[in-house]
XYZ file of C-alpha atoms in Angstrom:
332
model
C -13.278 73.833 -24.574
C -13.422 71.449 -21.665
C -15.491 74.101 -19.741
C -17.852 74.462 -22.455
C -18.291 70.742 -22.833
C -18.886 70.349 -18.946
C -21.624 73.010 -19.196
C -23.415 71.024 -21.823
C -23.327 68.030 -19.999
C -24.705 69.694 -16.818
C -27.523 71.201 -18.935
C -28.292 67.999 -20.733
C -28.364 66.179 -17.225
C -30.690 68.613 -15.852
C -33.000 68.499 -18.780
C -33.039 64.740 -18.426
C -33.948 64.819 -14.768
C -36.633 67.296 -15.588
C -38.192 65.323 -18.374
C -37.923 61.991 -16.195
C -39.809 63.744 -13.364
C -42.900 64.361 -15.288
C -45.076 61.302 -15.788
C -46.026 60.567 -19.380
C -49.492 59.944 -18.442
C -50.132 63.598 -17.647
C -49.499 64.469 -21.452
C -49.846 61.236 -23.326
C -52.841 59.080 -23.799
C -51.177 55.769 -24.482
C -52.046 52.250 -23.252
C -49.704 49.396 -22.908
C -49.629 46.072 -21.088
C -49.987 46.424 -17.451
C -47.951 43.857 -15.307
C -49.706 42.550 -12.540
C -47.830 39.768 -10.742
C -49.068 37.890 -7.599
C -46.912 37.688 -4.517
C -45.806 34.149 -5.287
C -44.270 34.959 -8.566
C -47.466 34.075 -10.828
C -47.163 35.386 -14.315
C -48.825 38.589 -15.590
C -52.494 38.729 -14.784
C -53.808 41.938 -15.970
C -53.631 43.339 -19.481
C -54.932 46.229 -21.742
C -54.414 46.506 -25.615
C -51.798 48.256 -27.821
C -54.319 49.020 -30.460
C -58.102 48.832 -31.302
C -59.902 45.855 -32.583
C -63.561 45.045 -33.820
C -64.459 41.512 -33.245
C -67.650 40.491 -35.422
C -69.667 37.451 -34.369
C -69.357 34.791 -37.117
C -73.170 35.115 -37.661
C -73.189 38.917 -37.722
C -74.784 40.461 -40.716
C -75.022 44.095 -41.874
C -71.303 44.528 -40.981
C -71.274 48.001 -42.650
C -74.012 49.216 -40.378
C -72.475 47.524 -37.516
C -69.260 49.738 -38.336
C -71.358 52.751 -37.959
C -72.787 51.740 -34.607
C -69.615 50.586 -33.091
C -67.822 53.662 -34.490
C -65.264 51.588 -36.317
C -62.686 53.078 -38.711
C -59.702 51.943 -40.632
C -57.630 51.952 -37.349
C -59.210 48.847 -36.136
C -57.846 45.379 -36.564
C -60.739 43.102 -37.728
C -61.345 39.564 -36.205
C -64.258 37.171 -36.251
C -65.559 35.338 -33.003
C -66.599 31.729 -33.973
C -68.355 28.890 -32.288
C -64.878 27.260 -31.400
C -63.690 30.704 -29.870
C -66.779 30.482 -27.614
C -65.925 26.836 -26.496
C -62.263 28.046 -25.952
C -63.032 31.171 -24.106
C -66.360 30.888 -22.498
C -67.695 27.435 -22.091
C -65.557 24.470 -23.056
C -68.689 22.234 -22.561
C -71.061 24.452 -24.279
C -72.493 23.666 -27.815
C -73.180 26.649 -30.161
C -72.787 27.303 -33.874
C -71.133 30.162 -35.913
C -74.666 31.287 -36.908
C -75.554 31.933 -33.148
C -72.453 34.116 -32.826
C -74.128 37.442 -33.389
C -72.960 39.878 -30.832
C -70.021 42.118 -32.050
C -67.559 44.317 -29.985
C -65.132 47.135 -30.642
C -62.480 47.594 -28.029
C -60.344 50.718 -27.682
C -57.319 51.132 -25.479
C -57.679 54.070 -23.036
C -55.600 55.921 -20.539
C -53.901 54.054 -17.777
C -55.981 54.008 -14.739
C -59.240 54.571 -16.441
C -60.505 51.042 -15.841
C -63.159 49.470 -18.181
C -66.132 51.324 -19.527
C -68.759 49.678 -21.622
C -71.216 51.008 -24.061
C -74.092 48.722 -25.241
C -75.443 50.408 -28.426
C -78.812 49.955 -30.206
C -78.758 48.686 -33.650
C -81.084 50.573 -35.942
C -83.008 51.910 -32.963
C -83.389 48.337 -31.527
C -81.802 47.136 -28.041
C -80.776 43.887 -29.577
C -78.633 42.913 -26.414
C -81.530 41.652 -24.371
C -79.826 40.167 -21.245
C -76.333 41.355 -20.293
C -75.828 44.931 -19.246
C -72.987 47.325 -19.605
C -72.058 47.090 -15.943
C -71.956 43.293 -16.003
C -69.742 43.344 -19.098
C -67.265 45.874 -17.418
C -66.816 43.988 -14.148
C -66.723 40.562 -15.593
C -63.888 41.618 -17.997
C -61.975 43.238 -15.323
C -62.090 39.992 -13.195
C -60.862 38.134 -16.119
C -57.821 40.244 -16.425
C -58.601 43.095 -18.817
C -58.244 46.803 -17.976
C -58.122 50.328 -19.294
C -60.242 49.693 -22.314
C -63.593 50.945 -23.721
C -65.722 48.164 -25.021
C -68.722 48.872 -27.302
C -71.188 45.992 -27.884
C -73.989 45.650 -30.489
C -75.876 43.093 -32.438
C -77.810 43.220 -35.857
C -80.695 41.069 -34.210
C -82.012 40.374 -30.695
C -79.599 38.127 -28.663
C -78.805 37.592 -25.064
C -75.195 39.161 -25.545
C -73.468 36.417 -23.531
C -71.068 35.545 -26.241
C -69.818 38.986 -26.629
C -66.873 38.529 -24.092
C -65.658 35.965 -26.681
C -64.504 38.979 -28.859
C -62.886 40.714 -25.948
C -60.922 37.801 -24.943
C -59.943 37.036 -28.535
C -58.813 40.467 -29.186
C -56.495 40.356 -26.038
C -55.072 37.060 -27.470
C -54.503 38.622 -30.994
C -52.610 41.529 -29.139
C -50.217 38.947 -27.865
C -51.548 37.863 -24.440
C -53.416 34.881 -23.440
C -55.571 35.445 -20.499
C -55.364 32.904 -17.743
C -58.209 30.234 -18.217
C -58.859 30.145 -14.568
C -59.391 33.911 -14.413
C -61.610 33.938 -17.436
C -63.833 30.985 -16.302
C -64.289 32.487 -12.700
C -65.329 35.874 -14.624
C -67.599 34.071 -16.884
C -69.179 32.278 -13.975
C -69.904 35.919 -12.425
C -71.700 36.904 -15.433
C -74.297 34.088 -15.261
C -74.444 34.407 -11.431
C -75.617 38.065 -11.387
C -78.337 37.619 -14.094
C -80.917 36.327 -11.638
C -80.539 39.364 -9.330
C -80.354 41.812 -12.113
C -83.605 40.344 -13.840
C -85.439 40.428 -10.304
C -84.656 44.197 -10.134
C -84.920 45.172 -13.803
C -87.139 48.154 -12.857
C -84.255 49.767 -11.175
C -81.990 51.195 -13.690
C -79.220 51.946 -11.258
C -79.243 48.342 -9.692
C -76.948 46.854 -12.111
C -74.297 49.293 -11.427
C -74.649 49.030 -7.648
C -74.536 45.279 -7.704
C -71.517 45.015 -9.961
C -69.808 47.596 -7.657
C -70.456 45.344 -4.581
C -69.096 42.509 -6.566
C -65.904 44.391 -7.299
C -65.668 45.669 -3.652
C -65.720 42.142 -2.644
C -63.139 40.928 -5.150
C -60.827 43.821 -4.000
C -61.276 42.765 -0.260
C -60.317 39.139 -1.349
C -57.201 40.504 -3.116
C -56.223 42.708 -0.134
C -56.534 39.836 2.307
C -54.482 37.510 0.015
C -51.751 40.036 -0.375
C -51.450 40.052 3.503
C -51.036 36.266 3.427
C -54.731 35.414 4.328
C -56.975 33.326 2.318
C -60.707 34.013 2.997
C -63.024 31.148 3.485
C -66.456 30.849 1.845
C -68.046 32.244 5.024
C -65.741 35.202 4.948
C -66.498 35.752 1.371
C -70.253 35.755 2.213
C -69.746 38.088 5.024
C -67.931 40.642 3.034
C -70.485 40.388 0.090
C -73.183 41.100 2.529
C -71.409 43.976 3.859
C -70.576 45.385 0.349
C -74.394 44.955 -0.571
C -75.427 46.735 2.582
C -72.972 49.591 1.925
C -74.682 49.912 -1.613
C -78.116 49.745 -0.054
C -79.171 46.726 -1.929
C -78.884 43.935 0.327
C -82.632 43.184 0.805
C -83.062 43.308 -3.032
C -80.185 40.810 -3.400
C -80.229 38.367 -0.654
C -82.409 35.792 -2.288
C -80.067 35.867 -5.300
C -76.717 35.829 -3.771
C -75.598 32.214 -3.473
C -74.549 32.008 -7.120
C -72.712 34.970 -6.745
C -71.004 33.749 -3.575
C -70.042 30.536 -5.743
C -68.589 32.717 -8.331
C -66.553 34.688 -5.779
C -65.106 31.464 -4.388
C -64.079 30.541 -7.875
C -62.461 34.075 -7.995
C -60.629 33.271 -4.724
C -59.085 30.305 -6.143
C -58.026 32.009 -9.444
C -54.540 33.451 -9.898
C -55.864 37.135 -10.394
C -57.002 37.045 -6.891
C -53.547 37.322 -5.623
C -52.164 39.965 -8.076
C -50.476 42.843 -6.560
C -52.220 45.623 -8.324
C -55.571 44.030 -8.974
C -57.008 46.364 -6.139
C -56.129 49.505 -8.093
C -57.456 48.314 -11.317
C -60.710 47.098 -9.899
C -61.082 50.306 -8.146
C -60.984 52.154 -11.359
C -63.726 49.945 -12.794
C -65.795 50.195 -9.719
C -65.752 53.916 -9.978
C -67.093 53.512 -13.504
C -69.954 51.279 -12.559
C -70.990 52.264 -9.281
C -73.170 55.344 -10.285
C -73.900 54.275 -13.823
C -77.224 53.369 -15.300
C -78.447 52.287 -18.556
C -76.223 51.293 -21.566
C -73.841 54.124 -22.039
C -70.742 54.356 -19.646
C -68.343 56.295 -22.008
C -69.652 58.790 -24.392
C -66.258 60.309 -25.260
C -64.894 60.245 -28.675
C -62.016 57.805 -29.457
C -59.217 59.962 -29.203
C -56.558 57.201 -29.752
C -58.086 56.482 -33.058
C -58.280 59.977 -34.367
C -55.301 61.237 -36.544
C -54.343 63.411 -33.573
C -54.540 60.574 -31.299
C -52.218 58.457 -33.585
C -49.735 61.328 -33.884
C -49.420 61.630 -30.091
C -49.079 57.932 -29.801
C -46.191 57.803 -32.345
C -44.777 60.917 -30.356
C -44.831 58.808 -26.966
C -42.936 56.010 -28.760
C -40.260 58.018 -30.323
C -39.495 61.026 -27.806
C -36.941 59.231 -25.911
C -35.109 58.221 -29.049
C -35.017 61.697 -30.384
C -33.936 63.152 -26.937
C -30.989 60.738 -26.773
C -29.944 61.607 -30.340
C -30.192 65.356 -29.540
C -27.747 64.852 -26.515
C -25.428 62.952 -28.841
C -25.471 65.720 -31.247
C -23.631 67.904 -28.680
C -20.636 65.956 -28.440
């Protein structure tokens, strides 16, 4: 009897070791919060979502059609972005109204290591997001502390699209995490800072991806320097940005519009996320998404996590360990 019991223990131990050796991410598509602490013990800086959200602008109309455009189903939690949310998350000194909050977003958690992908979709055939590009949304959200999500943006009438990030930040807050205000403000500044260069190069569909990749490259360099105990100066940041623009072959196209970008990077350098120990890996994922992208669609894949099969896999991921432990116990 003792021999049989020992044999069972050995078999169970072997199975446990084998299971633990296989990363869940190889077979399970499941996103959870990503801890990203700075070297000096700062709180978590980088986050994803545990479920999907749709955030309508308070002034949005035709919500049933927006649902079709944003590919929303019953698995999405519904929120509304208001003027007060805009002041809270985007511009504390800004003045807007609920009627002006038109941009709407759907945010879906994706596989760890996927970074941020953004789709800006037409509404009834019209390009109603007239100013902000998919690549800007992606890198700015990453700089604010969001990662591993796909964001879909649309509007039922023509708007600049600058308020759409309100919905992203509100969804993260509803999911249980408040993004650091310093992080979001430096990220929001980058959205405005890159508008001039992108407008000046609007005839080049690949320019927004190259520019935002160069911005991401620079933030990555800042992060790596700070992890080594060095804080870059403004001159260091400008030199790095110029090098990254040269590497992306867009220095000449950008040099007359780079000062606002440098200023935004200085603010990033002062924000807690610039010291986060795993920011570099997350921003690399998003750089890879934006660098060769053009146009409005960065992720055309179906939303696996929101399908019935995807939900079943998510539930399986949450319960497999409990079932394994119970199975082991049943032997004794």
